[in-house]
PDB file of C-alpha atoms in Angstrom:
ATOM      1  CA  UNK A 139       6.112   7.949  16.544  1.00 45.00           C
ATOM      2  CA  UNK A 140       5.240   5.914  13.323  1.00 46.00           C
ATOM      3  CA  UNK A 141       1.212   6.025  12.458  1.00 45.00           C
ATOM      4  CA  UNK A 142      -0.220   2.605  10.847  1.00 48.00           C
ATOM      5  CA  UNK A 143      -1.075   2.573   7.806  1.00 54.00           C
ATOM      6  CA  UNK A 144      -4.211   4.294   6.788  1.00 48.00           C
ATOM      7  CA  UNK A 145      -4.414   3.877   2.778  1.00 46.00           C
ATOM      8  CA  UNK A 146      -7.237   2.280   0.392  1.00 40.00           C
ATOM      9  CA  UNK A 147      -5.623   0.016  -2.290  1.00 40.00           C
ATOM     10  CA  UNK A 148      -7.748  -1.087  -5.683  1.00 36.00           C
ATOM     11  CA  UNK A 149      -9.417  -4.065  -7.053  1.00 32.00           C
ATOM     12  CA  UNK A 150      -7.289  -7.198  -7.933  1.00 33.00           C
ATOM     13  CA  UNK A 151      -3.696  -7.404  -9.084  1.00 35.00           C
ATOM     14  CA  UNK A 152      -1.652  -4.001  -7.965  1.00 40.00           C
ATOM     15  CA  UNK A 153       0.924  -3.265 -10.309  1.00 38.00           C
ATOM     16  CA  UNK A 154       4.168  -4.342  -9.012  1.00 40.00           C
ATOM     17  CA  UNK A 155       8.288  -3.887  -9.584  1.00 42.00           C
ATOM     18  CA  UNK A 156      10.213  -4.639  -7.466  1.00 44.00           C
ATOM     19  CA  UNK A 157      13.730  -3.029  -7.875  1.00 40.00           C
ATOM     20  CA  UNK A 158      16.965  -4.827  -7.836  1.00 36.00           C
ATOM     21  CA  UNK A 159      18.965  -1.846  -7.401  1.00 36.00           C
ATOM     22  CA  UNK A 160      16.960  -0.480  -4.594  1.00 38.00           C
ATOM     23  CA  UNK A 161      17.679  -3.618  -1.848  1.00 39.00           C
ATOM     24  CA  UNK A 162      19.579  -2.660   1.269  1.00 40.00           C
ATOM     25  CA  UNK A 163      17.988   0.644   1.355  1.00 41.00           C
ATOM     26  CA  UNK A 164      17.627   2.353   5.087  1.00 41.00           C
ATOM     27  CA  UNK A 165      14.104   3.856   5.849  1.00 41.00           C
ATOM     28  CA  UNK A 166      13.293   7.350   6.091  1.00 40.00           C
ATOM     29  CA  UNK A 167      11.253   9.532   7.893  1.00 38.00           C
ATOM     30  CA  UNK A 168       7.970   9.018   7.219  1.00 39.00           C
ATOM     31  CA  UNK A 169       4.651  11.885   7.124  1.00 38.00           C
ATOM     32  CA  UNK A 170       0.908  11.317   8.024  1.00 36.00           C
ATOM     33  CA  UNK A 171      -2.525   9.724   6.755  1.00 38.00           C
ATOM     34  CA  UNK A 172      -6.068  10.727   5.825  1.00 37.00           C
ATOM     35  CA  UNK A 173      -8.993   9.281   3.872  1.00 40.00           C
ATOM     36  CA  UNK A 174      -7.146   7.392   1.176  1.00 38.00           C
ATOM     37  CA  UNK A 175      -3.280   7.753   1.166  1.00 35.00           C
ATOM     38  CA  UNK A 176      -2.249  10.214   3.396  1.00 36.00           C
ATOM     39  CA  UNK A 177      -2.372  14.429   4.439  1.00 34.00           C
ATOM     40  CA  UNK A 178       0.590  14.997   2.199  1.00 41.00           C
ATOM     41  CA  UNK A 179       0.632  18.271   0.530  1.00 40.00           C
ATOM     42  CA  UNK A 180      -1.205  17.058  -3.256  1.00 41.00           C
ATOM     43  CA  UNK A 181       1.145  18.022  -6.480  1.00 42.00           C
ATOM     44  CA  UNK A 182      -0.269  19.585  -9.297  1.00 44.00           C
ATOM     45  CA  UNK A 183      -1.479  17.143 -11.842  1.00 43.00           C
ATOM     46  CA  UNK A 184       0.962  16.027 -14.273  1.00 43.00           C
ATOM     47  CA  UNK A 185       0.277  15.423 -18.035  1.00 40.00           C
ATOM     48  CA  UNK A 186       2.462  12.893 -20.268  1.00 41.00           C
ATOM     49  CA  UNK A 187       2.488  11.493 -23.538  1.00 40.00           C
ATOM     50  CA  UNK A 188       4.048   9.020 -25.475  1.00 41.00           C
ATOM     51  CA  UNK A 189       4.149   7.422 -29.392  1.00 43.00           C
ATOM     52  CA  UNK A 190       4.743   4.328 -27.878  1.00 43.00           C
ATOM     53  CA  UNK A 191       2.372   1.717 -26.936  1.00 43.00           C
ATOM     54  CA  UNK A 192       2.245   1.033 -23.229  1.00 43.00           C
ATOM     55  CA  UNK A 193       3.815  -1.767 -21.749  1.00 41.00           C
ATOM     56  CA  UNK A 194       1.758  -3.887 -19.671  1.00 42.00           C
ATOM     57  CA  UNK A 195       3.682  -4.266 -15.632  1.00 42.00           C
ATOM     58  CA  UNK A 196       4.601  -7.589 -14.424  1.00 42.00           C
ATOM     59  CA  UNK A 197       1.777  -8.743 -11.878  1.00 40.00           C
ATOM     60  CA  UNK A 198       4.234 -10.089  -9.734  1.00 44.00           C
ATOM     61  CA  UNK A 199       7.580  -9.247  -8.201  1.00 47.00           C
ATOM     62  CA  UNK A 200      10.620  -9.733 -10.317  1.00 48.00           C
ATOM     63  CA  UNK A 201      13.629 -11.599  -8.699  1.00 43.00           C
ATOM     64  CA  UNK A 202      16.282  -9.163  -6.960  1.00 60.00           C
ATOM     65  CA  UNK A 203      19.866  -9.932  -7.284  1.00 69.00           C
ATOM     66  CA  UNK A 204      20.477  -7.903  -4.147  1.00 87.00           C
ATOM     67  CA  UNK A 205      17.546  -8.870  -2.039  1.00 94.00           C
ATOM     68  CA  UNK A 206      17.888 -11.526   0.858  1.00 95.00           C
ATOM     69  CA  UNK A 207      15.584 -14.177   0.565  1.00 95.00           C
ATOM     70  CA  UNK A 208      13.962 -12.673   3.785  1.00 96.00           C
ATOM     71  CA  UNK A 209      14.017  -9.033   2.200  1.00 96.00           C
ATOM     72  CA  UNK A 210      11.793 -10.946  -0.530  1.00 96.00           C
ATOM     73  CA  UNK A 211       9.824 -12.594   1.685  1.00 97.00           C
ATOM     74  CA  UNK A 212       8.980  -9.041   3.397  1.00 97.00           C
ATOM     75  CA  UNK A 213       8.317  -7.099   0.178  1.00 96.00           C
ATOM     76  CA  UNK A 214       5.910  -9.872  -0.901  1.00 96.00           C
ATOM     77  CA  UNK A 215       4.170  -9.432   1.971  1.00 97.00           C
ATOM     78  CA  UNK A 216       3.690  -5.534   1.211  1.00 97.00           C
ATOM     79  CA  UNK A 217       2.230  -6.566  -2.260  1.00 95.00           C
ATOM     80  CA  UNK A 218      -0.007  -9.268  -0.626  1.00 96.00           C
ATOM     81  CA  UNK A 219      -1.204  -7.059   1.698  1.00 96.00           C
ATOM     82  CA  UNK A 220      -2.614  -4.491  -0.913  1.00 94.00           C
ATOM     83  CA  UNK A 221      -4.004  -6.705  -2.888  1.00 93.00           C
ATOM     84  CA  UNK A 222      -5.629  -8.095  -0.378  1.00 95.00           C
ATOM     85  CA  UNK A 223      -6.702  -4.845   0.715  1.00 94.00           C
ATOM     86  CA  UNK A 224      -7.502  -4.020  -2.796  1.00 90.00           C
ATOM     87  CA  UNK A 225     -10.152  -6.856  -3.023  1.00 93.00           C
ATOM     88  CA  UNK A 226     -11.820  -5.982   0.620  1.00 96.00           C
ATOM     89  CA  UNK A 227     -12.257  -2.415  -0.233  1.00 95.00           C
ATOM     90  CA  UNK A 228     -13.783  -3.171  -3.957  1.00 95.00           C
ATOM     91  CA  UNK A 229     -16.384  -5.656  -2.969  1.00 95.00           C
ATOM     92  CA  UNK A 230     -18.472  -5.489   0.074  1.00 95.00           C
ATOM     93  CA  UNK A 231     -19.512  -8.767   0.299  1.00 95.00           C
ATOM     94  CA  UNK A 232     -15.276 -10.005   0.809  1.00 96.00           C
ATOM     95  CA  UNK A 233     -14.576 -11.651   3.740  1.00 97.00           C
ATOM     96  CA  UNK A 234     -11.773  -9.718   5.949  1.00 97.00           C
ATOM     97  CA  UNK A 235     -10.217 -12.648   7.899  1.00 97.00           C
ATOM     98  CA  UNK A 236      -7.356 -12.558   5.268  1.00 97.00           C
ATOM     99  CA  UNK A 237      -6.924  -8.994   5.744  1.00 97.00           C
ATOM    100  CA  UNK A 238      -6.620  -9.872   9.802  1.00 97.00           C
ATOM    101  CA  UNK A 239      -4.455 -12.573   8.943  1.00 98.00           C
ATOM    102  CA  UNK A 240      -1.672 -10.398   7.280  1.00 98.00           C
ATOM    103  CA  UNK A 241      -1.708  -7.048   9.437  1.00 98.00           C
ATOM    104  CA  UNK A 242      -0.822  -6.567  13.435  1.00 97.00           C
ATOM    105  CA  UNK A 243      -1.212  -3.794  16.122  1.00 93.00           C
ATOM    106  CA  UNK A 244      -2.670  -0.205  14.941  1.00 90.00           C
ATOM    107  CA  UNK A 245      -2.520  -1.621  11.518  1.00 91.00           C
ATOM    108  CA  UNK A 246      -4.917  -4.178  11.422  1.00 95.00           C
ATOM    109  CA  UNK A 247      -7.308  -2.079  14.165  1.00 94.00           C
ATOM    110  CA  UNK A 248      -7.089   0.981  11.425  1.00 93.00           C
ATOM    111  CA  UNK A 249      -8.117  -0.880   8.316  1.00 93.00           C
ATOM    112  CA  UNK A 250     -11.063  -2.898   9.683  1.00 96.00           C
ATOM    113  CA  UNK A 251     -12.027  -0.195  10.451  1.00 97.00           C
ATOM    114  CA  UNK A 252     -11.931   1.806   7.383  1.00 94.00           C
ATOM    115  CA  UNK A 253     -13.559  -1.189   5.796  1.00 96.00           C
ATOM    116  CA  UNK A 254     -16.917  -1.282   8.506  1.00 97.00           C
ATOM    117  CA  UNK A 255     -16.896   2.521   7.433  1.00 96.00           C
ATOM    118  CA  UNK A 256     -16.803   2.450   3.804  1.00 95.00           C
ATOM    119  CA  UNK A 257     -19.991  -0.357   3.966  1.00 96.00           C
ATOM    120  CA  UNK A 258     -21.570   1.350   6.501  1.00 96.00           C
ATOM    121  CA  UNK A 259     -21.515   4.137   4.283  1.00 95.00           C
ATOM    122  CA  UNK A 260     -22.114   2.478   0.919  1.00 96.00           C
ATOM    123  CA  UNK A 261     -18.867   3.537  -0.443  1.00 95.00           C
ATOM    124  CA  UNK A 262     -16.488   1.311  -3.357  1.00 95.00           C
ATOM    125  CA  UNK A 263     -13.286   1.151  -4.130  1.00 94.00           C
ATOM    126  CA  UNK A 264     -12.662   0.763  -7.799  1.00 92.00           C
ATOM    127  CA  UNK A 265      -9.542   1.582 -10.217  1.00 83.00           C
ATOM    128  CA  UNK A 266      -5.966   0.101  -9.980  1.00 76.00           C
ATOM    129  CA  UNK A 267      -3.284   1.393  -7.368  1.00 83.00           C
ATOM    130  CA  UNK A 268       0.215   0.580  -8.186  1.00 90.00           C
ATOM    131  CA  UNK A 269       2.379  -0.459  -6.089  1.00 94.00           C
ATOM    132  CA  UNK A 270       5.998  -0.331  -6.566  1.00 95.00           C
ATOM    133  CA  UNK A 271       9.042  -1.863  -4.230  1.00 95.00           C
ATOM    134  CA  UNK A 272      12.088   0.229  -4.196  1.00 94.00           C
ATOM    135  CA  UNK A 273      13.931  -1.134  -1.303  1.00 94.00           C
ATOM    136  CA  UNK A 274      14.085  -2.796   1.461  1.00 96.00           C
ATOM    137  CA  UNK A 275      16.797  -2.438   5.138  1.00 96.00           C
ATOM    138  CA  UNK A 276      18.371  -5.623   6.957  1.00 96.00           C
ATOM    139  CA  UNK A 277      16.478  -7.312   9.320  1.00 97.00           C
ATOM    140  CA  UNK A 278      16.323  -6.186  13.085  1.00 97.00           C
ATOM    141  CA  UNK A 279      15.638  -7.486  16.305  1.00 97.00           C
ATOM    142  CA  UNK A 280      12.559  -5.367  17.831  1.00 96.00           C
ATOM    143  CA  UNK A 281      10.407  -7.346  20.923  1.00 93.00           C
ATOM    144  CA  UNK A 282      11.739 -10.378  19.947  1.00 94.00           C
ATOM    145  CA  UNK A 283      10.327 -10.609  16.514  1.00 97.00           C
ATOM    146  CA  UNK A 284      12.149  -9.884  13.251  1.00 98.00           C
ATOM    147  CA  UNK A 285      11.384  -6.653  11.853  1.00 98.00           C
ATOM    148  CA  UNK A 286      12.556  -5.314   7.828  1.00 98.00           C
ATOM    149  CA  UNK A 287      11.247  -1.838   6.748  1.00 98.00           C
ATOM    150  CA  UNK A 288      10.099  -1.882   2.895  1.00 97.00           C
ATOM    151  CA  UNK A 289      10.212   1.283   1.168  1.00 96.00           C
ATOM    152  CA  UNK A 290       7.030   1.060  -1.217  1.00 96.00           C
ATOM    153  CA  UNK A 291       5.707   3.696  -3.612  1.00 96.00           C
ATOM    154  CA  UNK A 292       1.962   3.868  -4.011  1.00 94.00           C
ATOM    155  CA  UNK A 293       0.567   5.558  -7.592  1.00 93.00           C
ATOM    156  CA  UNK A 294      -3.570   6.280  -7.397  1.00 90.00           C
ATOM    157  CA  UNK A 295      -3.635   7.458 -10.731  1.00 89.00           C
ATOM    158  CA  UNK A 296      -6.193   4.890 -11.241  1.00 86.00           C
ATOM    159  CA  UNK A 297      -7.948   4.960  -8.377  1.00 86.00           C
ATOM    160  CA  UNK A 298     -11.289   6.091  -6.982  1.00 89.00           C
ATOM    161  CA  UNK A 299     -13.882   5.663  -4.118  1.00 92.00           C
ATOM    162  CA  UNK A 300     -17.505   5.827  -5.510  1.00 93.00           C
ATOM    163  CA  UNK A 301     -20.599   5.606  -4.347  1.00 94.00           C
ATOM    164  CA  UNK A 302     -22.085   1.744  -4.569  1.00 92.00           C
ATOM    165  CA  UNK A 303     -25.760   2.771  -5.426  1.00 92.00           C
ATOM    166  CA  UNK A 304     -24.960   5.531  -7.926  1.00 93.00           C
ATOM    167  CA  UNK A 305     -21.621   5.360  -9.083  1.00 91.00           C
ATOM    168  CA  UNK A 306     -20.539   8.282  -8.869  1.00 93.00           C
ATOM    169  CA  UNK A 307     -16.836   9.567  -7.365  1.00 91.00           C
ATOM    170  CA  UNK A 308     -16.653  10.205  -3.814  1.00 90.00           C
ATOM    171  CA  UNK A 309     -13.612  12.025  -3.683  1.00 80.00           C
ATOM    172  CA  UNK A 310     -12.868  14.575  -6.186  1.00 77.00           C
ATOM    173  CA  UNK A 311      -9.956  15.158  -7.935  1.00 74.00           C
ATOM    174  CA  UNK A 312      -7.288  17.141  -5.882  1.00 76.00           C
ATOM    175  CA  UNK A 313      -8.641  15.487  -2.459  1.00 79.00           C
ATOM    176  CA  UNK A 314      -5.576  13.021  -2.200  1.00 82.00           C
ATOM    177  CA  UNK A 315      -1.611  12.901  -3.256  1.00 89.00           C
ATOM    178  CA  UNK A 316      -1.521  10.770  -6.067  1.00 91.00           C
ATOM    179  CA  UNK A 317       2.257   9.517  -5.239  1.00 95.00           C
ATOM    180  CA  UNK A 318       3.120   8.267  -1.875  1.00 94.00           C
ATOM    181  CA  UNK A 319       6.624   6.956  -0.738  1.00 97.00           C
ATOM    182  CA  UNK A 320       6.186   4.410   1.776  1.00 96.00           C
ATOM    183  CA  UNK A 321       8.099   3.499   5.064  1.00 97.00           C
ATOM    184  CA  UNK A 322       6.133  -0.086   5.871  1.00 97.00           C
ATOM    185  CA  UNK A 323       7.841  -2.272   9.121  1.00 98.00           C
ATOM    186  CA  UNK A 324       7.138  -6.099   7.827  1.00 98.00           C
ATOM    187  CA  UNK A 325       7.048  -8.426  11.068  1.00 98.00           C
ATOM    188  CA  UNK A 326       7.939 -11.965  10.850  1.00 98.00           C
ATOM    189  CA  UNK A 327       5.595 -13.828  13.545  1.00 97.00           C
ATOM    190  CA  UNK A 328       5.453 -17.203  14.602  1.00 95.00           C
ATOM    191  CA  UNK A 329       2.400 -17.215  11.784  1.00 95.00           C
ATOM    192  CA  UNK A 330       4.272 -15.940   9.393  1.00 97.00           C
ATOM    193  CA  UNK A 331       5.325 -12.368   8.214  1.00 98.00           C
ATOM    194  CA  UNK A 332       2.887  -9.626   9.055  1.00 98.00           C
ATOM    195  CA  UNK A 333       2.317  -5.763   7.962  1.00 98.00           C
ATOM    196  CA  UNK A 334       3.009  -3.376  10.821  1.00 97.00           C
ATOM    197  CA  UNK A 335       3.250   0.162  11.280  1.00 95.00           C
ATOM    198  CA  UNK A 336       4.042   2.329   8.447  1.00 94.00           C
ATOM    199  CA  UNK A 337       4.547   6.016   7.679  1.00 91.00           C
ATOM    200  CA  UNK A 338       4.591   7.905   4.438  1.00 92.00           C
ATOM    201  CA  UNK A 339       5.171  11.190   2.829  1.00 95.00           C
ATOM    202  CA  UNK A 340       4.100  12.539  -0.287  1.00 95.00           C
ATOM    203  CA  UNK A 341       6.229  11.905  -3.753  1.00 95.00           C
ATOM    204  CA  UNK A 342       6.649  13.414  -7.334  1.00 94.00           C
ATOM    205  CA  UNK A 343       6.419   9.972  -8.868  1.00 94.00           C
ATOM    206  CA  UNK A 344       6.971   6.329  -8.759  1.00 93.00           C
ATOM    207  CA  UNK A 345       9.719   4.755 -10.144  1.00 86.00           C
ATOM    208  CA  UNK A 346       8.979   3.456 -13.961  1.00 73.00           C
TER     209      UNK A 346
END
């Protein structure tokens, strides 16, 4: 049984690559969810360093010599949907339609949800989540509708839920994994393509 997607994303742009080597990929198994990304067991925190300079991440997907055009299509619609997500979650005042418009099913029952709880509750998203495409399988026939399974990785390095009035961190470090590899079943409706169930287990990393 696959369990909708239950994840926060963060304000604005995520960061996004999209892998040309990585198309074609078959999904795998996928794990649970909890407040933010998941129940995953949480790896210990990992230090790095570097003499050079970081370089910024495209803000869009790059162009995949092995992708179909329909592959493409579905992996955009991953990155639009947690960006979209991203912006809901950050400011309570954003309107959710969009958010309705590009889920289905569990999905889209799950995270409006999650959003009437965190403003019920006066909580804020803030920080960056990255989001990285590392494959994608063929399209499939499933009720009719056109299915393609993205394999995403989320990175929360950069992300936090805080408290709207005071600012201060809701969930404390160690609460949530801070890698997640993704399993996300992108539906292509008669309105267009749509984010659908999803399952995820918890990773050492993201690809760079």
């Amino acid at each position: 049984m696959k369990h909708c997607i239950k994840g926060a994303a963060a304000v604005a742009v995520a960061v996004v690559l999209l892998l040309s080597s990585c198309g074609g990929q078959q999904p795998g198994s996928g794990g649970s969810d909890s407040e933010s990304w998941g129940t995953a067991p949480q790896q210990p925190p990992r230090t790095t360093t570097s003499s050079s300079p970081p370089v910024p991440s495209p803000s869009k997907p790059q162009p995949s010599e092995t992708f179909t055009p329909e592959q493409l299509e579905a992996a955009n619609t991953v990155i639009e949907f947690f960006h979209i997500l991203d912006g809901v979650l950050s400011d309570p005042e954003a309107e959710t339609q969009s958010l309705m418009n590009i889920t289905m099913g569990q999905t889209q029952t799950i995270q409006l949800e999650r959003v009437s709880e965190y403003r019920e509750q006066g909580r804020v998203q803030t920080g960056t989540v990255g989001v990285h495409i590392t494959g994608a399988s063929e399209a499939r026939q499933e009720d009719d509708m056109k299915v393609i399974t993205v394999q995403t990785c989320t990175d929360t390095t950069n992300y936090n839920v805080v408290d709207s009035k005071t600012g201060k961190p809701i969930m404390k470090p160690g609460e949530r994994p801070i890698y997640l590899a993704w399993n996300i079943d992108v539906v292509k409706t008669g309105e267009g393509w749509k984010v659908g169930d999803a399952t995820n287990e918890n990773a050492l990393r993201c690809p760079a």
